Amino acid sequence: MRAYTKQYINGQWVEGSGESVLTNYNAYTGEALYSYRSASPADVDAAYEAAEAAQKQWGKLRPDEQQAVLERLLEAFDYYKDDIFDVLSTEAGCTVAKCAYEYATCKDFVKEVMSFPHMMEGKIQPSVTPGKANYVFKMPKGVIGVIAPWNVPLVLAIRSVLPAIATGNAVVLKPASNTPGSAFLLAEIFERAGLPAGLFNVIAGRGSEIGDYFVTHPIPRLISFTGSTEVGRRIGELACGHLKDVSLELGGNNVMLVLADADIKRAAAAAKFGGYFNQGQVCMGINRVICVKEVYADFIEALKAELKDVKVGDPRDPEVFVGPIIDDIQRRHVEDCIAGSIAAGCTVALEGKTVGNCIYPWILSDVTMDMPTANCEVFGPVVSVIRAKDEDDAIAIANDTDYGLSGSVFTRDLYHGIQVAKRIDTGMVHVNDQSINDEPNVMFGGVKQSGIGRFNGKWVIDKFTTDHWISVQEEYRF
């Protein structure tokens, strides 16, 4: 992959002025890719000021003019397809299938937001005052700060960046330190599409050096963050203290319920994808499978069979399904969670192993909610299988968590599946499917400690805009 050693501010590639020199690493081999000087608070100022100036001009364009720029993004993504696969596999450890998912989903988001400039709909409302007309205009918020994670770095940046721009805002993006290249590649893609200079800016740096300032800076009106609940809580506190809006998509402890009438083979196949795709490093991924006692043993055997021939290793190999964990810190976290649950008395139904930064799939059975792999977000290729006495017990166990992002229910009775799904305290539930679902036109978001706000479709339009009331007194009152 290319070495991105500059920051991207106001359409220019400039040297960072921060105190730190950061190094980007290959997630699979651990080798250093390149080093760059981090952004400083002064760079944050420059990026936000450029965005503020560019937004004022962007907001003056007609909807069709804005749409024409957005349409060119499709060709730009095609042009950089090979680079997208290269940067994702190299710095993020994404398998070929994961790269293909991010590439295709980014293009789906482009197609969805192309209509957004024409959807800035207002209202004309009656008045109780004689001779008055009330107009409510939908307006851009102005500048939006986006903080993206490392696990799905392109999609989870694009999901905020594109709707923000398509609704008339400008953006400053801060990528995760593990995956800066994906964000700077986005800058190249936007350049090729002809996005006006300053409308999209990328600054990379240590959170300890610029993180708080990025959030509290006076220019951005909204901070969109995807990442851990711990960091999201800190961002929410800082933003609230400065009366800023937030959109937070945070951690998950997602569940699959397997009911007595479920198709066990289909459920196991779904759990393979939902639990182990991208090495389990997906906020929507399945962490827990709760089976009613009648199907508990059969499900474990079916899941073991699904994982029997899974290939683990180099993410550039098209046959590899499980690639590397992002770094040593995350790998040790996963290993500690496994060891803690084993020490607490769970059974190892399928034993994995660690080779370099790759962890082979694990299945843990006889798990209870007080064990580490069940009560926290493991973010690795580990699924904990929990036995429930009956359906009501399964639902109670599913809800016994501070998180509520995504989930899944398997049953042959589809209407009953909907009724069960409504009882699961989580933002999204998928009947007879795994938990990793994201469609650009459908609401996305969690409850409890999994986040605040909703992404996608009309929900994100409302989130990234503000309503402006203007009244006209057609007949003088005074």
Short mmCIF file of C-alpha atoms in Angstrom, two decimals:
data_model
loop_
_atom_site.label_atom_id
_atom_site.label_comp_id
_atom_site.label_asym_id
_atom_site.label_seq_id
_atom_site.Cartn_x
_atom_site.Cartn_y
_atom_site.Cartn_z
CA MET A 1 0.00 0.00 0.00
CA ARG A 2 1.02 3.63 -0.45
CA ALA A 3 2.73 5.49 2.35
CA TYR A 4 0.49 8.27 3.62
CA THR A 5 2.87 10.57 5.47
CA LYS A 6 0.88 13.82 5.19
CA GLN A 7 -2.33 15.21 6.62
CA TYR A 8 -5.14 16.27 4.26
CA ILE A 9 -6.35 19.80 5.03
CA ASN A 10 -8.19 22.20 2.71
CA GLY A 11 -7.45 20.08 -0.35
CA GLN A 12 -3.71 20.02 0.34
CA TRP A 13 -1.37 17.29 1.57
CA VAL A 14 0.57 18.91 4.42
CA GLU A 15 3.06 17.77 7.05
CA GLY A 16 1.53 17.31 10.49
CA SER A 17 2.82 19.62 13.20
CA GLY A 18 2.21 17.37 16.21
CA GLU A 19 4.82 16.27 18.72
CA SER A 20 4.47 12.55 17.98
CA VAL A 21 5.75 10.46 15.11
CA LEU A 22 3.34 7.60 14.49
CA THR A 23 3.97 4.34 12.63
CA ASN A 24 1.47 2.32 10.66
CA TYR A 25 1.88 -1.47 10.80
CA ASN A 26 0.88 -4.48 8.72
CA ALA A 27 -1.77 -6.24 10.83
CA TYR A 28 -0.75 -9.73 9.64
CA THR A 29 3.05 -9.57 9.57
CA GLY A 30 3.55 -6.83 12.16
CA GLU A 31 6.08 -5.06 9.92
CA ALA A 32 6.28 -1.27 9.93
CA LEU A 33 4.71 0.22 6.81
CA TYR A 34 5.59 3.91 7.18
CA SER A 35 5.86 6.67 9.76
CA TYR A 36 4.32 10.14 9.78
CA ARG A 37 4.13 13.16 12.03
CA SER A 38 0.82 13.36 13.83
CA ALA A 39 -1.64 16.23 13.69
CA SER A 40 -1.51 18.94 16.35
CA PRO A 41 -4.22 21.19 17.83
CA ALA A 42 -3.13 23.78 15.26
CA ASP A 43 -3.87 21.25 12.50
CA VAL A 44 -7.29 20.65 14.05
CA ASP A 45 -7.90 24.41 13.87
CA ALA A 46 -6.83 24.53 10.23
CA ALA A 47 -9.01 21.58 9.23
CA TYR A 48 -12.13 22.89 10.97
CA GLU A 49 -11.62 26.41 9.64
CA ALA A 50 -11.22 25.07 6.10
CA ALA A 51 -14.37 23.01 6.52
CA GLU A 52 -16.34 25.98 7.82
CA ALA A 53 -15.36 28.13 4.85
CA ALA A 54 -16.02 25.37 2.30
CA GLN A 55 -19.42 24.53 3.79
CA LYS A 56 -20.69 28.04 3.22
CA GLN A 57 -19.97 27.72 -0.51
CA TRP A 58 -21.19 24.11 -0.75
CA GLY A 59 -24.47 25.10 0.87
CA LYS A 60 -25.09 27.67 -1.86
CA LEU A 61 -25.04 25.07 -4.65
CA ARG A 62 -28.28 23.81 -6.15
CA PRO A 63 -29.28 20.24 -5.22
CA ASP A 64 -28.53 19.01 -8.73
CA GLU A 65 -25.03 20.51 -8.57
CA GLN A 66 -24.32 18.76 -5.28
CA GLN A 67 -25.78 15.54 -6.66
CA ALA A 68 -23.50 15.68 -9.71
CA VAL A 69 -20.44 15.64 -7.44
CA LEU A 70 -21.83 12.74 -5.42
CA GLU A 71 -22.54 10.76 -8.59
CA ARG A 72 -18.88 10.99 -9.60
CA LEU A 73 -17.93 9.13 -6.42
CA LEU A 74 -19.10 5.86 -7.98
CA GLU A 75 -16.48 6.11 -10.73
CA ALA A 76 -13.89 7.19 -8.18
CA PHE A 77 -14.52 4.14 -6.01
CA ASP A 78 -14.19 1.93 -9.08
CA TYR A 79 -10.94 3.64 -10.04
CA TYR A 80 -9.46 2.99 -6.58
CA LYS A 81 -10.85 -0.54 -6.13
CA ASP A 82 -7.45 -2.24 -6.06
CA ASP A 83 -6.13 0.37 -3.62
CA ILE A 84 -9.14 -0.19 -1.36
CA PHE A 85 -8.46 -3.93 -1.20
CA ASP A 86 -4.75 -3.25 -0.65
CA VAL A 87 -5.10 -0.78 2.21
CA LEU A 88 -7.79 -2.77 4.01
CA SER A 89 -5.94 -6.07 3.88
CA THR A 90 -2.58 -4.53 4.78
CA GLU A 91 -3.29 -2.20 7.68
CA ALA A 92 -6.59 -3.66 8.95
CA GLY A 93 -5.98 -7.36 8.27
CA CYS A 94 -9.22 -7.67 6.29
CA THR A 95 -9.81 -10.87 4.34
CA VAL A 96 -10.64 -10.69 0.63
CA ALA A 97 -14.33 -11.21 1.46
CA LYS A 98 -14.25 -8.40 4.03
CA CYS A 99 -12.57 -6.06 1.52
CA ALA A 100 -15.24 -6.89 -1.04
CA TYR A 101 -17.94 -6.18 1.55
CA GLU A 102 -16.52 -2.75 2.39
CA TYR A 103 -16.02 -1.83 -1.27
CA ALA A 104 -19.56 -2.82 -2.26
CA THR A 105 -21.16 -1.24 0.81
CA CYS A 106 -19.37 2.07 0.27
CA LYS A 107 -20.81 2.19 -3.25
CA ASP A 108 -24.26 1.35 -1.86
CA PHE A 109 -23.98 4.32 0.47
CA VAL A 110 -23.04 6.57 -2.46
CA LYS A 111 -26.14 5.43 -4.34
CA GLU A 112 -28.32 6.06 -1.29
CA VAL A 113 -27.08 9.58 -0.51
CA MET A 114 -27.21 10.84 -4.11
CA SER A 115 -30.86 11.73 -3.51
CA PHE A 116 -30.25 13.48 -0.18
CA PRO A 117 -29.74 16.99 -1.61
CA HIS A 118 -33.31 16.75 -2.97
CA MET A 119 -34.68 15.49 0.37
CA MET A 120 -34.02 18.59 2.44
CA GLU A 121 -37.75 18.98 2.86
CA GLY A 122 -39.33 21.71 4.95
CA LYS A 123 -42.89 22.45 6.01
CA ILE A 124 -45.48 25.20 5.76
CA GLN A 125 -47.59 25.21 8.90
CA PRO A 126 -50.69 27.18 9.90
CA SER A 127 -50.51 29.87 12.54
CA VAL A 128 -52.79 30.92 15.36
CA THR A 129 -51.79 34.51 14.61
CA PRO A 130 -53.91 36.25 11.96
CA GLY A 131 -51.99 37.07 8.81
CA LYS A 132 -48.93 34.95 9.67
CA ALA A 133 -47.35 32.17 7.58
CA ASN A 134 -44.97 29.67 9.18
CA TYR A 135 -42.13 28.09 7.22
CA VAL A 136 -39.83 25.38 8.62
CA PHE A 137 -36.65 24.89 6.61
CA LYS A 138 -34.35 21.89 6.91
CA MET A 139 -30.79 23.24 7.09
CA PRO A 140 -27.33 21.69 7.33
CA LYS A 141 -25.83 21.71 10.81
CA GLY A 142 -22.62 23.20 9.39
CA VAL A 143 -19.45 21.23 10.16
CA ILE A 144 -19.45 17.68 11.48
CA GLY A 145 -16.52 15.96 13.14
CA VAL A 146 -16.30 12.23 12.42
CA ILE A 147 -14.19 9.77 14.42
CA ALA A 148 -13.92 6.37 12.71
CA PRO A 149 -12.85 2.97 14.13
CA TRP A 150 -10.27 0.50 12.86
CA ASN A 151 -12.40 -2.62 12.46
CA VAL A 152 -14.51 -1.53 9.45
CA PRO A 153 -12.58 1.64 8.64
CA LEU A 154 -14.03 2.59 5.25
CA VAL A 155 -17.70 1.77 5.77
CA LEU A 156 -17.91 3.17 9.28
CA ALA A 157 -16.34 6.42 8.10
CA ILE A 158 -18.39 6.67 4.91
CA ARG A 159 -21.61 6.00 6.84
CA SER A 160 -21.20 9.41 8.52
CA VAL A 161 -19.09 11.32 5.98
CA LEU A 162 -21.32 10.84 2.94
CA PRO A 163 -24.68 11.72 4.56
CA ALA A 164 -23.07 14.73 6.20
CA ILE A 165 -21.81 16.10 2.88
CA ALA A 166 -24.98 15.13 1.02
CA THR A 167 -27.09 17.15 3.47
CA GLY A 168 -24.93 20.23 2.94
CA ASN A 169 -22.37 19.91 5.72
CA ALA A 170 -18.57 19.82 5.65
CA VAL A 171 -16.53 17.16 7.45
CA VAL A 172 -13.31 16.68 9.33
CA LEU A 173 -12.47 12.98 9.73
CA LYS A 174 -10.16 11.59 12.40
CA PRO A 175 -9.32 7.92 11.71
CA ALA A 176 -8.17 5.33 14.22
CA SER A 177 -4.40 5.24 14.72
CA ASN A 178 -4.33 1.62 13.47
CA THR A 179 -5.91 2.44 10.11
CA PRO A 180 -5.05 5.97 8.94
CA GLY A 181 -4.41 4.86 5.36
CA SER A 182 -8.06 4.05 4.72
CA ALA A 183 -9.08 7.61 5.63
CA PHE A 184 -6.39 9.20 3.48
CA LEU A 185 -7.43 6.95 0.59
CA LEU A 186 -10.93 8.38 1.01
CA ALA A 187 -9.40 11.82 0.55
CA GLU A 188 -7.94 10.67 -2.78
CA ILE A 189 -11.32 9.26 -3.81
CA PHE A 190 -13.08 12.53 -2.99
CA GLU A 191 -10.40 14.50 -4.85
CA ARG A 192 -10.96 12.42 -7.97
CA ALA A 193 -14.72 13.01 -7.73
CA GLY A 194 -14.12 16.77 -7.68
CA LEU A 195 -15.25 17.54 -4.16
CA PRO A 196 -14.49 21.21 -3.39
CA ALA A 197 -11.31 21.79 -1.38
CA GLY A 198 -11.93 21.99 2.35
CA LEU A 199 -15.27 20.19 2.29
CA PHE A 200 -13.59 16.97 3.44
CA ASN A 201 -10.47 16.96 5.60
CA VAL A 202 -8.52 14.14 7.27
CA ILE A 203 -6.27 14.54 10.28
CA ALA A 204 -4.56 11.63 12.04
CA GLY A 205 -2.99 11.83 15.46
CA ARG A 206 -2.89 10.49 18.97
CA GLY A 207 -6.07 10.81 20.96
CA SER A 208 -4.02 12.05 23.90
CA GLU A 209 -2.76 14.94 21.78
CA ILE A 210 -5.80 16.02 19.77
CA GLY A 211 -8.73 13.78 20.81
CA ASP A 212 -10.45 16.04 23.35
CA TYR A 213 -9.76 19.16 21.31
CA PHE A 214 -11.26 17.54 18.20
CA VAL A 215 -14.52 17.13 20.15
CA THR A 216 -14.60 20.42 22.08
CA HIS A 217 -13.50 22.65 19.20
CA PRO A 218 -16.02 25.50 18.76
CA ILE A 219 -16.66 24.94 15.03
CA PRO A 220 -18.24 21.45 14.71
CA ARG A 221 -21.93 21.27 15.65
CA LEU A 222 -22.07 17.47 15.84
CA ILE A 223 -19.56 14.73 16.61
CA SER A 224 -20.20 11.34 15.02
CA PHE A 225 -18.25 8.58 16.72
CA THR A 226 -18.08 4.83 16.20
CA GLY A 227 -16.03 2.84 18.68
CA SER A 228 -15.90 1.56 22.23
CA THR A 229 -18.46 2.46 24.86
CA GLU A 230 -15.73 3.72 27.17
CA VAL A 231 -14.44 6.25 24.65
CA GLY A 232 -17.95 7.08 23.46
CA ARG A 233 -18.99 7.96 27.00
CA ARG A 234 -16.04 10.34 27.25
CA ILE A 235 -16.94 11.96 23.91
CA GLY A 236 -20.56 12.32 25.01
CA GLU A 237 -19.52 14.03 28.24
CA LEU A 238 -17.21 16.45 26.44
CA ALA A 239 -19.74 17.25 23.71
CA CYS A 240 -22.58 17.72 26.20
CA GLY A 241 -20.43 20.13 28.19
CA HIS A 242 -20.14 22.25 25.05
CA LEU A 243 -23.81 21.75 24.04
CA LYS A 244 -22.90 19.80 20.90
CA ASP A 245 -25.03 17.10 19.34
CA VAL A 246 -23.61 13.58 19.11
CA SER A 247 -24.20 10.43 17.12
CA LEU A 248 -22.62 7.48 18.96
CA GLU A 249 -22.47 3.89 17.75
CA LEU A 250 -20.71 1.99 20.50
CA GLY A 251 -19.97 -1.53 21.72
CA GLY A 252 -22.20 -4.58 21.59
CA ASN A 253 -22.72 -7.89 23.33
CA ASN A 254 -24.92 -9.29 20.64
CA VAL A 255 -26.99 -12.42 20.93
CA MET A 256 -28.47 -15.14 18.76
CA LEU A 257 -31.49 -16.93 20.20
CA VAL A 258 -32.03 -20.48 18.91
CA LEU A 259 -35.57 -21.59 19.73
CA ALA A 260 -36.88 -25.14 19.97
CA ASP A 261 -38.30 -25.19 16.42
CA ALA A 262 -35.24 -23.61 14.76
CA ASP A 263 -33.51 -25.06 11.74
CA ILE A 264 -30.28 -25.93 13.57
CA LYS A 265 -28.08 -26.31 10.51
CA ARG A 266 -29.16 -22.91 9.19
CA ALA A 267 -28.66 -21.31 12.59
CA ALA A 268 -25.15 -22.74 12.86
CA ALA A 269 -24.24 -21.51 9.39
CA ALA A 270 -25.46 -18.05 10.32
CA ALA A 271 -23.52 -18.16 13.59
CA LYS A 272 -20.34 -19.02 11.69
CA PHE A 273 -20.63 -15.79 9.71
CA GLY A 274 -22.03 -13.63 12.50
CA GLY A 275 -19.52 -14.80 15.09
CA TYR A 276 -16.29 -15.14 13.10
CA PHE A 277 -16.49 -12.74 10.13
CA ASN A 278 -13.58 -10.28 10.28
CA GLN A 279 -12.14 -12.38 13.12
CA GLY A 280 -15.12 -11.45 15.29
CA GLN A 281 -14.03 -7.81 15.20
CA VAL A 282 -17.47 -6.44 14.31
CA CYS A 283 -19.61 -4.33 16.62
CA MET A 284 -22.70 -6.22 15.37
CA GLY A 285 -21.05 -9.64 15.59
CA ILE A 286 -22.51 -12.52 17.60
CA ASN A 287 -20.90 -12.75 21.02
CA ARG A 288 -23.42 -15.09 22.65
CA VAL A 289 -25.67 -17.86 21.34
CA ILE A 290 -28.51 -18.73 23.71
CA CYS A 291 -30.14 -22.07 22.96
CA VAL A 292 -33.18 -23.51 24.67
CA LYS A 293 -32.26 -26.83 26.27
CA GLU A 294 -33.95 -28.96 23.60
CA VAL A 295 -31.52 -27.86 20.87
CA TYR A 296 -28.46 -26.89 22.92
CA ALA A 297 -26.29 -29.95 22.24
CA ASP A 298 -27.33 -30.23 18.59
CA PHE A 299 -26.45 -26.60 17.93
CA ILE A 300 -22.95 -26.95 19.38
CA GLU A 301 -22.24 -29.96 17.19
CA ALA A 302 -23.60 -28.16 14.13
CA LEU A 303 -21.44 -25.09 14.78
CA LYS A 304 -18.36 -27.27 15.26
CA ALA A 305 -19.08 -28.88 11.91
CA GLU A 306 -19.38 -25.45 10.24
CA LEU A 307 -15.97 -24.41 11.59
CA LYS A 308 -14.19 -27.68 10.87
CA ASP A 309 -12.54 -26.58 7.64
CA VAL A 310 -12.27 -22.83 8.23
CA LYS A 311 -8.98 -21.49 6.88
CA VAL A 312 -7.04 -19.06 9.07
CA GLY A 313 -4.04 -16.93 8.09
CA ASP A 314 -2.90 -14.45 5.46
CA PRO A 315 -5.87 -12.16 4.67
CA ARG A 316 -4.73 -11.82 1.05
CA ASP A 317 -5.46 -15.50 0.45
CA PRO A 318 -9.01 -15.64 -1.01
CA GLU A 319 -9.70 -18.91 0.84
CA VAL A 320 -8.92 -17.44 4.26
CA PHE A 321 -12.02 -16.71 6.34
CA VAL A 322 -10.31 -15.70 9.61
CA GLY A 323 -7.40 -13.28 9.35
CA PRO A 324 -5.30 -11.51 11.98
CA ILE A 325 -6.40 -9.66 15.08
CA ILE A 326 -5.61 -5.97 14.61
CA ASP A 327 -2.72 -5.75 17.12
CA ASP A 328 -1.07 -7.32 20.17
CA ILE A 329 -3.20 -5.38 22.65
CA GLN A 330 -6.47 -6.64 21.17
CA ARG A 331 -5.09 -10.16 20.80
CA ARG A 332 -4.17 -10.28 24.48
CA HIS A 333 -7.64 -8.99 25.41
CA VAL A 334 -9.27 -11.85 23.50
CA GLU A 335 -6.92 -14.42 25.05
CA ASP A 336 -7.57 -13.03 28.55
CA CYS A 337 -11.34 -13.28 28.07
CA ILE A 338 -11.03 -16.91 26.96
CA ALA A 339 -8.73 -17.79 29.86
CA GLY A 340 -11.04 -16.07 32.33
CA SER A 341 -14.10 -17.99 31.19
CA ILE A 342 -12.22 -21.30 31.26
CA ALA A 343 -11.00 -20.54 34.78
CA ALA A 344 -14.60 -19.75 35.77
CA GLY A 345 -15.73 -23.23 34.69
CA CYS A 346 -16.93 -23.14 31.09
CA THR A 347 -16.32 -26.06 28.72
CA VAL A 348 -14.14 -25.78 25.63
CA ALA A 349 -16.31 -27.20 22.85
CA LEU A 350 -13.84 -26.18 20.14
CA GLU A 351 -10.32 -25.20 21.09
CA GLY A 352 -8.57 -22.56 19.05
CA LYS A 353 -4.95 -21.59 19.07
CA THR A 354 -2.88 -18.47 18.49
CA VAL A 355 -0.37 -18.30 15.65
CA GLY A 356 1.26 -14.90 15.38
CA ASN A 357 -1.59 -12.40 15.47
CA CYS A 358 -4.14 -14.95 14.23
CA ILE A 359 -6.51 -16.64 16.65
CA TYR A 360 -8.25 -19.78 15.43
CA PRO A 361 -11.99 -20.07 16.18
CA TRP A 362 -13.12 -20.97 19.69
CA ILE A 363 -16.49 -22.29 20.88
CA LEU A 364 -17.14 -22.14 24.61
CA SER A 365 -20.11 -24.01 26.09
CA ASP A 366 -21.64 -24.18 29.57
CA VAL A 367 -21.10 -20.45 29.72
CA THR A 368 -22.89 -18.26 32.25
CA MET A 369 -23.40 -14.51 32.18
CA ASP A 370 -20.83 -13.89 34.91
CA MET A 371 -18.02 -15.17 32.68
CA PRO A 372 -15.83 -12.72 30.70
CA THR A 373 -16.74 -13.97 27.24
CA ALA A 374 -20.45 -13.50 28.01
CA ASN A 375 -20.50 -10.27 29.97
CA CYS A 376 -18.19 -8.15 27.81
CA GLU A 377 -17.52 -7.51 24.13
CA VAL A 378 -14.75 -9.99 23.26
CA PHE A 379 -14.13 -8.66 19.73
CA GLY A 380 -12.43 -11.84 18.60
CA PRO A 381 -13.24 -15.24 17.00
CA VAL A 382 -15.01 -16.61 20.07
CA VAL A 383 -18.66 -17.62 20.51
CA SER A 384 -20.10 -18.44 23.92
CA VAL A 385 -23.03 -20.88 23.91
CA ILE A 386 -25.47 -20.55 26.81
CA ARG A 387 -28.17 -23.05 27.79
CA ALA A 388 -31.63 -21.64 28.59
CA LYS A 389 -34.40 -23.49 30.39
CA ASP A 390 -37.05 -22.18 28.01
CA GLU A 391 -37.89 -19.29 25.73
CA ASP A 392 -38.63 -16.81 28.52
CA ASP A 393 -35.34 -17.70 30.19
CA ALA A 394 -33.52 -17.20 26.87
CA ILE A 395 -34.99 -13.71 26.49
CA ALA A 396 -34.09 -12.82 30.09
CA ILE A 397 -30.48 -13.94 29.52
CA ALA A 398 -30.34 -12.01 26.24
CA ASN A 399 -31.36 -8.82 28.06
CA ASP A 400 -28.95 -9.37 30.95
CA THR A 401 -26.34 -6.98 29.54
CA ASP A 402 -25.63 -3.27 29.51
CA TYR A 403 -25.42 -3.37 25.71
CA GLY A 404 -28.14 -3.39 23.08
CA LEU A 405 -26.91 -3.09 19.50
CA SER A 406 -27.93 -6.04 17.32
CA GLY A 407 -29.31 -9.54 17.66
CA SER A 408 -30.81 -12.57 16.00
CA VAL A 409 -33.65 -15.08 16.51
CA PHE A 410 -33.96 -18.46 14.79
CA THR A 411 -37.38 -20.09 14.57
CA ARG A 412 -39.55 -21.63 11.86
CA ASP A 413 -42.53 -19.55 13.05
CA LEU A 414 -41.71 -16.17 11.50
CA TYR A 415 -44.52 -14.24 13.19
CA HIS A 416 -43.52 -15.67 16.55
CA GLY A 417 -39.95 -14.68 15.75
CA ILE A 418 -41.08 -11.07 15.42
CA GLN A 419 -42.84 -11.27 18.80
CA VAL A 420 -39.69 -12.62 20.44
CA ALA A 421 -37.53 -10.01 18.70
CA LYS A 422 -39.71 -7.23 20.13
CA ARG A 423 -38.91 -8.49 23.64
CA ILE A 424 -35.14 -8.26 23.13
CA ASP A 425 -33.87 -4.92 24.42
CA THR A 426 -31.64 -4.03 21.52
CA GLY A 427 -31.73 -1.61 18.61
CA MET A 428 -31.88 -4.21 15.84
CA VAL A 429 -32.94 -7.86 15.66
CA HIS A 430 -32.89 -10.13 12.60
CA VAL A 431 -35.19 -13.16 12.38
CA ASN A 432 -33.59 -16.23 10.78
CA ASP A 433 -30.41 -14.33 9.99
CA GLN A 434 -27.19 -13.47 11.78
CA SER A 435 -26.67 -10.13 13.49
CA ILE A 436 -24.34 -8.38 11.00
CA ASN A 437 -26.73 -6.40 8.85
CA ASP A 438 -26.41 -2.83 7.59
CA GLU A 439 -28.48 -1.39 4.74
CA PRO A 440 -27.96 2.27 3.76
CA ASN A 441 -31.71 2.96 3.57
CA VAL A 442 -32.71 1.24 6.84
CA MET A 443 -32.39 2.55 10.39
CA PHE A 444 -29.20 1.54 12.21
CA GLY A 445 -28.42 2.09 15.88
CA GLY A 446 -28.44 0.71 19.40
CA VAL A 447 -29.86 1.30 22.86
CA LYS A 448 -28.47 1.31 26.39
CA GLN A 449 -24.65 1.41 26.37
CA SER A 450 -24.54 0.70 22.63
CA GLY A 451 -25.13 4.23 21.53
CA ILE A 452 -27.22 7.32 20.87
CA GLY A 453 -28.78 8.33 17.57
CA ARG A 454 -29.65 6.58 14.34
CA PHE A 455 -27.78 6.23 11.06
CA ASN A 456 -28.92 5.67 7.45
CA GLY A 457 -31.82 6.86 5.32
CA LYS A 458 -34.18 9.53 6.57
CA TRP A 459 -32.93 8.99 10.12
CA VAL A 460 -29.46 10.28 9.36
CA ILE A 461 -30.88 13.17 7.34
CA ASP A 462 -32.76 14.30 10.42
CA LYS A 463 -29.69 13.77 12.62
CA PHE A 464 -27.28 15.77 10.45
CA THR A 465 -29.63 18.70 9.84
CA THR A 466 -31.48 21.25 11.93
CA ASP A 467 -34.97 22.71 11.52
CA HIS A 468 -35.15 26.49 11.10
CA TRP A 469 -38.48 28.26 11.75
CA ILE A 470 -39.12 31.44 9.78
CA SER A 471 -42.47 33.20 10.09
CA VAL A 472 -43.78 35.90 7.79
CA GLN A 473 -46.32 38.39 9.09
CA GLU A 474 -48.26 39.09 5.90
CA GLU A 475 -50.61 41.50 7.70
CA TYR A 476 -49.04 43.88 10.18
CA ARG A 477 -49.87 43.14 13.81
CA PHE A 478 -48.57 46.41 15.22
#
